[in-house]
Amino acid sequence: MIDYLPLKRITAMHGDEIHEAIRRVVDSGWYLRGEATARFEEEYARYIGTKYCIGVANGLDALALLVRAYIEIGVLKEGDEVIVPANTYIATILSITENRLVPVLVEPRIDTFQIDDSLIEQAITPRTRAIMLVHLYGRCAYTERIAAICRQYHLLLLEDNAQAHGCTFGTLHKRTGSLGHAAAHSFYPGKNLGALGDAGAVTTDDEQLASVLRSIANYGSSRKYVFDYQGRNSRIDEIQAAVLSVKLKYLDDDNARRQAIANYYIDHVSNSLVRLPEKSESVYHIFPVLSEHRDALQQYLEANGVGTVIHYPIPPHKQACYENWHALCLPVTEQIHAQELSIPCHQAMTDDEVETVAELINRFTN
């Protein structure tokens, strides 16, 4: 069986270092807001290319607290509109509605799966205050046109970098997570940089934002038993931070392996029933293919010992929790969600496994 994402195999690649890092934390007797967290925050900020990194409990908290901090410092307020891609994992949108802001859904491009920058300007209204990019599937969504729109309309540029750790924007040679005013990151175990449980972070160059966000994530407190905000408890723990410090050292090599696998698929898969993504600077958190016969393709691969996942079967505007959006017509988003299938693409794959997946897809007939 070729599993879609065998986390045990991936963790075992650096198992000895991970076990040693965990042992040091356990033996230290200090399990929250200690040296391991401070070290990882410093290392990750340096890696991303920002002044500040604030570790939090998970990726959704990173997104929601980022928005909340902008509200607390007076940059955003209830009712403001945030432009967001229509095809994204629902956490992006939850972070906006949780803070009583209004998501404005913009269609993606079918060839990149990223927000279509030619459609953004027509979605701007007098209430628009921000654009939240999502570097979906590991590919950079940032464009110079989006940056220009933000400058022209004085908009915040926020990044959901949950799926693109280590990705870069070519002409700037900067990493995603440092391209806008601030960014949210998830370290869910299945991410390219994954913890052994939930964890997340926010990166930014904004000192005030970083300070306020860190306080909100610590019950609203910047000093013990003094509460400036109605905060919450959202902190990365020492064990997760220590594990992430180990894995961060290998992230670029792991991404390079993912890119090599993706390029092999693009070069060797040829089947008129399956549409592959174009080559790009993606770090391929997900390798998405499109097929009008997606369900049959998934069943065929499963029957031949290949695990797959659909990212995602139901778009946000069709979810029960956003019933007021059900009448929206978003054909590109709906096509992606009806046709997308993610095939195995991770750093623990062997060459034989990659070749087997490619050969099976080439033999697929409906």
Short mmCIF file of C-alpha atoms in Angstrom, two decimals:
data_model
loop_
_atom_site.label_atom_id
_atom_site.label_comp_id
_atom_site.label_asym_id
_atom_site.label_seq_id
_atom_site.Cartn_x
_atom_site.Cartn_y
_atom_site.Cartn_z
CA MET A 1 0.00 0.00 0.00
CA ILE A 2 1.27 3.47 -0.89
CA ASP A 3 -0.23 5.61 1.85
CA TYR A 4 -1.22 9.16 1.04
CA LEU A 5 0.77 10.61 3.95
CA PRO A 6 2.46 8.11 6.32
CA LEU A 7 3.26 10.36 9.27
CA LYS A 8 5.08 7.58 11.12
CA ARG A 9 7.56 7.18 8.23
CA ILE A 10 8.02 10.93 7.91
CA THR A 11 8.67 11.36 11.64
CA ALA A 12 11.08 8.42 11.64
CA MET A 13 13.32 10.23 9.13
CA HIS A 14 14.58 12.34 12.05
CA GLY A 15 13.35 10.10 14.85
CA ASP A 16 16.48 10.08 17.00
CA GLU A 17 16.74 13.88 17.06
CA ILE A 18 13.04 14.25 17.78
CA HIS A 19 13.18 11.78 20.68
CA GLU A 20 16.21 13.57 22.11
CA ALA A 21 14.51 16.97 21.79
CA ILE A 22 11.43 15.66 23.61
CA ARG A 23 13.59 14.07 26.32
CA ARG A 24 15.30 17.40 26.99
CA VAL A 25 11.96 19.13 27.45
CA VAL A 26 10.62 16.40 29.72
CA ASP A 27 13.76 16.43 31.83
CA SER A 28 13.77 20.22 32.05
CA GLY A 29 10.55 20.36 34.05
CA TRP A 30 9.43 23.44 32.07
CA TYR A 31 6.62 22.78 29.62
CA LEU A 32 5.15 26.13 28.53
CA ARG A 33 6.67 29.47 27.49
CA GLY A 34 10.21 28.27 28.04
CA GLU A 35 13.50 28.03 26.20
CA ALA A 36 12.28 25.66 23.48
CA THR A 37 9.46 28.01 22.51
CA ALA A 38 11.70 31.07 22.52
CA ARG A 39 14.28 29.23 20.40
CA PHE A 40 11.76 28.05 17.82
CA GLU A 41 10.11 31.47 17.56
CA GLU A 42 13.50 33.06 16.91
CA GLU A 43 14.51 30.37 14.39
CA TYR A 44 11.22 30.48 12.51
CA ALA A 45 11.14 34.28 12.34
CA ARG A 46 14.66 34.22 10.91
CA TYR A 47 13.70 31.48 8.43
CA ILE A 48 10.58 33.28 7.22
CA GLY A 49 12.33 36.64 7.17
CA THR A 50 10.33 38.61 9.72
CA LYS A 51 11.22 40.35 12.97
CA TYR A 52 8.67 38.54 15.08
CA CYS A 53 7.14 35.09 15.44
CA ILE A 54 4.46 34.38 18.05
CA GLY A 55 3.74 30.72 18.70
CA VAL A 56 0.09 29.81 19.32
CA ALA A 57 -1.93 26.65 19.85
CA ASN A 58 -2.97 25.91 16.26
CA GLY A 59 -3.44 27.33 12.79
CA LEU A 60 -7.02 28.51 13.26
CA ASP A 61 -5.99 30.42 16.38
CA ALA A 62 -3.14 31.98 14.41
CA LEU A 63 -5.61 33.26 11.82
CA ALA A 64 -8.26 34.39 14.30
CA LEU A 65 -5.84 36.03 16.71
CA LEU A 66 -4.15 37.85 13.85
CA VAL A 67 -7.46 39.41 12.84
CA ARG A 68 -8.40 40.05 16.48
CA ALA A 69 -5.14 41.87 17.16
CA TYR A 70 -5.79 44.23 14.26
CA ILE A 71 -9.20 44.96 15.76
CA GLU A 72 -7.67 45.69 19.17
CA ILE A 73 -5.20 48.20 17.74
CA GLY A 74 -7.97 49.91 15.77
CA VAL A 75 -6.98 48.95 12.24
CA LEU A 76 -10.05 46.75 11.70
CA LYS A 77 -13.56 46.97 13.14
CA GLU A 78 -16.76 44.93 13.12
CA GLY A 79 -18.42 44.94 9.71
CA ASP A 80 -15.25 45.58 7.72
CA GLU A 81 -14.85 43.46 4.59
CA VAL A 82 -11.95 41.10 3.92
CA ILE A 83 -11.38 39.75 0.41
CA VAL A 84 -10.57 36.04 0.53
CA PRO A 85 -10.30 33.24 -2.06
CA ALA A 86 -13.53 31.30 -2.52
CA ASN A 87 -11.65 28.00 -2.61
CA THR A 88 -9.82 27.53 0.64
CA TYR A 89 -9.93 25.43 3.76
CA ILE A 90 -12.73 26.76 5.92
CA ALA A 91 -10.40 27.92 8.72
CA THR A 92 -9.47 30.97 6.65
CA ILE A 93 -13.09 32.10 6.53
CA LEU A 94 -13.90 31.07 10.10
CA SER A 95 -11.21 33.45 11.36
CA ILE A 96 -12.93 36.34 9.59
CA THR A 97 -16.51 35.61 10.63
CA GLU A 98 -15.45 34.76 14.20
CA ASN A 99 -14.28 38.35 14.51
CA ARG A 100 -17.53 39.70 13.02
CA LEU A 101 -15.92 40.82 9.81
CA VAL A 102 -17.39 40.10 6.39
CA PRO A 103 -15.63 37.70 3.98
CA VAL A 104 -15.91 38.63 0.31
CA LEU A 105 -15.30 35.54 -1.80
CA VAL A 106 -13.27 35.89 -4.99
CA GLU A 107 -12.88 33.09 -7.53
CA PRO A 108 -9.53 31.36 -8.19
CA ARG A 109 -7.76 30.71 -11.46
CA ILE A 110 -8.29 27.17 -12.67
CA ASP A 111 -4.64 26.81 -13.75
CA THR A 112 -3.10 27.83 -10.40
CA PHE A 113 -5.91 27.21 -7.86
CA GLN A 114 -4.97 30.61 -6.36
CA ILE A 115 -7.11 33.75 -6.09
CA ASP A 116 -7.58 35.42 -9.48
CA ASP A 117 -5.92 38.82 -9.10
CA SER A 118 -7.84 40.13 -12.14
CA LEU A 119 -11.09 39.81 -10.16
CA ILE A 120 -9.98 41.44 -6.91
CA GLU A 121 -10.43 45.09 -7.77
CA GLN A 122 -14.08 44.69 -8.75
CA ALA A 123 -14.75 43.13 -5.34
CA ILE A 124 -13.49 46.19 -3.44
CA THR A 125 -16.09 48.41 -1.76
CA PRO A 126 -15.83 51.36 0.64
CA ARG A 127 -15.91 48.80 3.48
CA THR A 128 -12.97 46.72 2.22
CA ARG A 129 -10.04 46.84 4.62
CA ALA A 130 -7.93 43.77 3.85
CA ILE A 131 -7.04 40.97 1.45
CA MET A 132 -6.30 37.59 2.99
CA LEU A 133 -4.25 35.48 0.62
CA VAL A 134 -4.15 31.71 0.97
CA HIS A 135 -1.08 29.97 -0.44
CA LEU A 136 -3.22 26.96 -1.21
CA TYR A 137 -1.65 23.53 -1.75
CA GLY A 138 1.81 25.02 -1.16
CA ARG A 139 1.86 27.46 -4.08
CA CYS A 140 2.48 31.19 -3.66
CA ALA A 141 -0.70 33.23 -4.18
CA TYR A 142 1.05 36.60 -3.99
CA THR A 143 1.43 38.67 -7.15
CA GLU A 144 2.80 42.14 -7.83
CA ARG A 145 -0.69 43.11 -8.98
CA ILE A 146 -2.15 42.20 -5.59
CA ALA A 147 0.55 44.23 -3.84
CA ALA A 148 -0.23 47.21 -6.08
CA ILE A 149 -3.96 46.93 -5.33
CA CYS A 150 -3.23 46.92 -1.60
CA ARG A 151 -1.11 50.05 -1.95
CA GLN A 152 -3.66 51.84 -4.14
CA TYR A 153 -6.62 51.14 -1.84
CA HIS A 154 -4.67 51.21 1.46
CA LEU A 155 -5.54 47.61 2.30
CA LEU A 156 -3.92 45.21 4.73
CA LEU A 157 -2.31 42.23 3.04
CA LEU A 158 -2.64 39.17 5.26
CA GLU A 159 -1.37 35.67 4.48
CA ASP A 160 -2.73 32.27 5.37
CA ASN A 161 0.52 30.34 5.10
CA ALA A 162 -0.79 27.13 6.65
CA GLN A 163 0.12 25.07 3.57
CA ALA A 164 3.24 26.75 2.21
CA HIS A 165 6.09 26.63 4.71
CA GLY A 166 9.28 27.46 2.82
CA CYS A 167 7.63 28.63 -0.40
CA THR A 168 9.11 31.73 -2.04
CA PHE A 169 7.97 34.46 -4.40
CA GLY A 170 10.47 34.45 -7.24
CA THR A 171 11.15 38.06 -8.13
CA LEU A 172 11.41 39.18 -4.51
CA HIS A 173 13.24 36.05 -3.29
CA LYS A 174 11.14 36.31 -0.13
CA ARG A 175 9.30 33.53 1.64
CA THR A 176 5.57 33.34 1.99
CA GLY A 177 4.75 34.51 5.48
CA SER A 178 6.84 37.66 4.97
CA LEU A 179 5.15 39.11 1.88
CA GLY A 180 2.30 40.96 3.58
CA HIS A 181 1.71 42.83 6.81
CA ALA A 182 1.34 39.61 8.81
CA ALA A 183 0.83 35.90 8.30
CA ALA A 184 -0.69 32.89 10.04
CA HIS A 185 0.96 29.46 10.01
CA SER A 186 -0.26 26.01 10.96
CA PHE A 187 1.99 23.19 12.14
CA TYR A 188 -0.67 20.49 12.08
CA PRO A 189 1.12 17.12 11.81
CA GLY A 190 0.38 16.70 8.10
CA LYS A 191 1.95 20.03 7.07
CA ASN A 192 5.33 20.31 5.37
CA LEU A 193 6.56 21.58 8.75
CA GLY A 194 4.43 19.53 11.10
CA ALA A 195 4.42 19.14 14.86
CA LEU A 196 3.37 16.00 16.74
CA GLY A 197 0.06 17.65 17.60
CA ASP A 198 -1.58 21.01 17.09
CA ALA A 199 0.56 24.14 16.90
CA GLY A 200 0.62 27.42 14.99
CA ALA A 201 2.30 30.81 14.74
CA VAL A 202 1.96 34.36 13.46
CA THR A 203 4.84 36.18 11.76
CA THR A 204 5.10 39.93 11.23
CA ASP A 205 7.45 42.91 11.24
CA ASP A 206 4.89 44.99 13.18
CA GLU A 207 6.08 45.36 16.77
CA GLN A 208 2.74 46.65 18.09
CA LEU A 209 0.79 43.88 16.42
CA ALA A 210 3.18 41.24 17.75
CA SER A 211 2.94 42.59 21.31
CA VAL A 212 -0.85 42.82 21.31
CA LEU A 213 -1.28 39.40 19.72
CA ARG A 214 1.06 37.75 22.22
CA SER A 215 -0.97 39.28 25.07
CA ILE A 216 -4.33 38.21 23.63
CA ALA A 217 -3.03 34.65 23.23
CA ASN A 218 -2.00 34.66 26.90
CA TYR A 219 -5.43 35.36 28.42
CA GLY A 220 -5.07 39.02 27.43
CA SER A 221 -2.11 39.47 29.76
CA SER A 222 1.29 41.02 29.16
CA ARG A 223 2.19 40.90 32.88
CA LYS A 224 1.17 38.15 35.28
CA TYR A 225 -2.36 38.69 36.62
CA VAL A 226 -2.74 41.98 34.70
CA PHE A 227 -5.24 41.69 31.82
CA ASP A 228 -5.42 44.37 29.15
CA TYR A 229 -7.65 42.38 26.78
CA GLN A 230 -10.37 39.76 26.99
CA GLY A 231 -7.99 37.13 25.69
CA ARG A 232 -7.78 33.38 25.39
CA ASN A 233 -5.32 30.63 26.18
CA SER A 234 -3.51 29.83 22.93
CA ARG A 235 0.12 28.90 23.39
CA ILE A 236 2.47 26.55 21.63
CA ASP A 237 3.88 24.06 24.14
CA GLU A 238 7.54 23.30 24.72
CA ILE A 239 7.43 19.79 23.26
CA GLN A 240 5.88 20.94 19.99
CA ALA A 241 8.33 23.84 19.75
CA ALA A 242 11.28 21.51 20.31
CA VAL A 243 10.05 19.06 17.66
CA LEU A 244 9.53 21.90 15.19
CA SER A 245 13.07 23.17 15.75
CA VAL A 246 14.37 19.75 14.71
CA LYS A 247 12.16 19.55 11.63
CA LEU A 248 12.86 23.13 10.55
CA LYS A 249 16.49 22.22 9.88
CA TYR A 250 15.36 19.78 7.19
CA LEU A 251 12.43 21.73 5.73
CA ASP A 252 14.20 22.98 2.60
CA ASP A 253 15.53 19.50 1.79
CA ASP A 254 12.10 17.97 2.41
CA ASN A 255 10.48 20.55 0.14
CA ALA A 256 13.08 19.88 -2.54
CA ARG A 257 12.14 16.19 -2.46
CA ARG A 258 8.45 17.08 -2.80
CA GLN A 259 9.31 19.31 -5.77
CA ALA A 260 11.30 16.53 -7.42
CA ILE A 261 8.37 14.13 -7.04
CA ALA A 262 5.94 16.71 -8.41
CA ASN A 263 8.18 17.39 -11.39
CA TYR A 264 8.38 13.65 -12.08
CA TYR A 265 4.60 13.43 -12.12
CA ILE A 266 4.32 16.44 -14.44
CA ASP A 267 6.95 15.01 -16.80
CA HIS A 268 5.73 11.41 -16.84
CA VAL A 269 1.97 11.38 -16.34
CA SER A 270 0.09 11.65 -19.62
CA ASN A 271 -3.59 10.83 -19.54
CA SER A 272 -6.27 12.91 -21.23
CA LEU A 273 -8.65 12.13 -18.35
CA VAL A 274 -6.35 13.72 -15.76
CA ARG A 275 -5.19 17.34 -15.63
CA LEU A 276 -1.98 18.04 -13.74
CA PRO A 277 -0.81 21.36 -12.31
CA GLU A 278 1.87 23.29 -14.15
CA LYS A 279 5.43 23.43 -12.81
CA SER A 280 5.89 26.24 -10.31
CA GLU A 281 7.78 27.26 -7.19
CA SER A 282 5.22 25.41 -5.09
CA VAL A 283 6.43 23.39 -2.11
CA TYR A 284 3.65 20.90 -2.92
CA HIS A 285 2.02 20.48 0.45
CA ILE A 286 -0.60 18.93 -1.79
CA PHE A 287 -0.21 17.67 -5.36
CA PRO A 288 -3.66 18.27 -6.88
CA VAL A 289 -4.91 16.74 -10.10
CA LEU A 290 -8.26 17.45 -11.74
CA SER A 291 -10.48 14.91 -13.39
CA GLU A 292 -14.09 14.91 -14.51
CA HIS A 293 -13.98 11.28 -13.37
CA ARG A 294 -12.48 12.07 -9.97
CA ASP A 295 -14.46 9.52 -7.96
CA ALA A 296 -13.69 6.72 -10.39
CA LEU A 297 -10.01 7.69 -10.39
CA GLN A 298 -9.93 7.64 -6.61
CA GLN A 299 -11.59 4.23 -6.45
CA TYR A 300 -9.21 2.87 -9.11
CA LEU A 301 -6.12 4.08 -7.25
CA GLU A 302 -7.44 2.75 -3.94
CA ALA A 303 -8.10 -0.64 -5.54
CA ASN A 304 -4.49 -0.64 -6.72
CA GLY A 305 -3.05 0.24 -3.33
CA VAL A 306 -2.64 4.02 -3.59
CA GLY A 307 -4.15 6.32 -0.98
CA THR A 308 -5.59 9.66 -2.02
CA VAL A 309 -7.48 12.56 -0.40
CA ILE A 310 -9.91 15.16 -1.75
CA HIS A 311 -9.01 18.78 -0.88
CA TYR A 312 -11.86 19.62 -0.44
CA PRO A 313 -15.15 17.86 -1.26
CA ILE A 314 -17.45 20.78 -0.30
CA PRO A 315 -16.48 24.43 -0.90
CA PRO A 316 -17.00 26.92 1.95
CA HIS A 317 -19.98 28.62 0.29
CA LYS A 318 -21.85 25.29 0.20
CA GLN A 319 -21.23 24.38 3.83
CA ALA A 320 -24.19 24.27 6.24
CA CYS A 321 -22.55 26.79 8.56
CA TYR A 322 -22.66 29.43 5.79
CA GLU A 323 -26.20 28.79 4.58
CA ASN A 324 -26.63 32.41 3.47
CA TRP A 325 -24.02 31.78 0.73
CA HIS A 326 -25.70 28.75 -0.82
CA ALA A 327 -27.14 30.74 -3.71
CA LEU A 328 -23.75 32.12 -4.75
CA CYS A 329 -22.56 31.11 -8.21
CA LEU A 330 -18.83 30.37 -8.08
CA PRO A 331 -18.27 27.99 -11.01
CA VAL A 332 -14.46 27.81 -10.92
CA THR A 333 -14.44 27.05 -7.21
CA GLU A 334 -17.16 24.46 -7.66
CA GLN A 335 -15.28 22.82 -10.54
CA ILE A 336 -12.16 22.48 -8.41
CA HIS A 337 -14.07 21.00 -5.51
CA ALA A 338 -15.89 18.57 -7.82
CA GLN A 339 -12.77 17.43 -9.70
CA GLU A 340 -9.75 17.75 -7.36
CA LEU A 341 -7.89 14.67 -6.15
CA SER A 342 -4.65 14.79 -4.15
CA ILE A 343 -2.14 12.05 -4.89
CA PRO A 344 0.83 11.05 -2.69
CA CYS A 345 3.68 13.57 -2.74
CA HIS A 346 5.88 13.67 0.36
CA GLN A 347 9.52 13.49 1.36
CA ALA A 348 9.38 9.86 2.54
CA MET A 349 8.27 8.46 -0.83
CA THR A 350 10.64 6.14 -2.64
CA ASP A 351 11.36 6.43 -6.35
CA ASP A 352 9.59 3.11 -6.91
CA GLU A 353 6.46 4.42 -5.21
CA VAL A 354 6.47 7.59 -7.30
CA GLU A 355 6.90 5.61 -10.51
CA THR A 356 4.11 3.23 -9.51
CA VAL A 357 1.65 6.09 -8.92
CA ALA A 358 2.53 7.68 -12.27
CA GLU A 359 2.18 4.40 -14.14
CA LEU A 360 -1.20 3.67 -12.55
CA ILE A 361 -2.58 7.08 -13.48
CA ASN A 362 -1.37 6.62 -17.05
CA ARG A 363 -3.30 3.33 -17.23
CA PHE A 364 -6.54 4.80 -15.84
CA THR A 365 -9.59 4.56 -18.12
CA ASN A 366 -13.14 5.39 -17.24
#
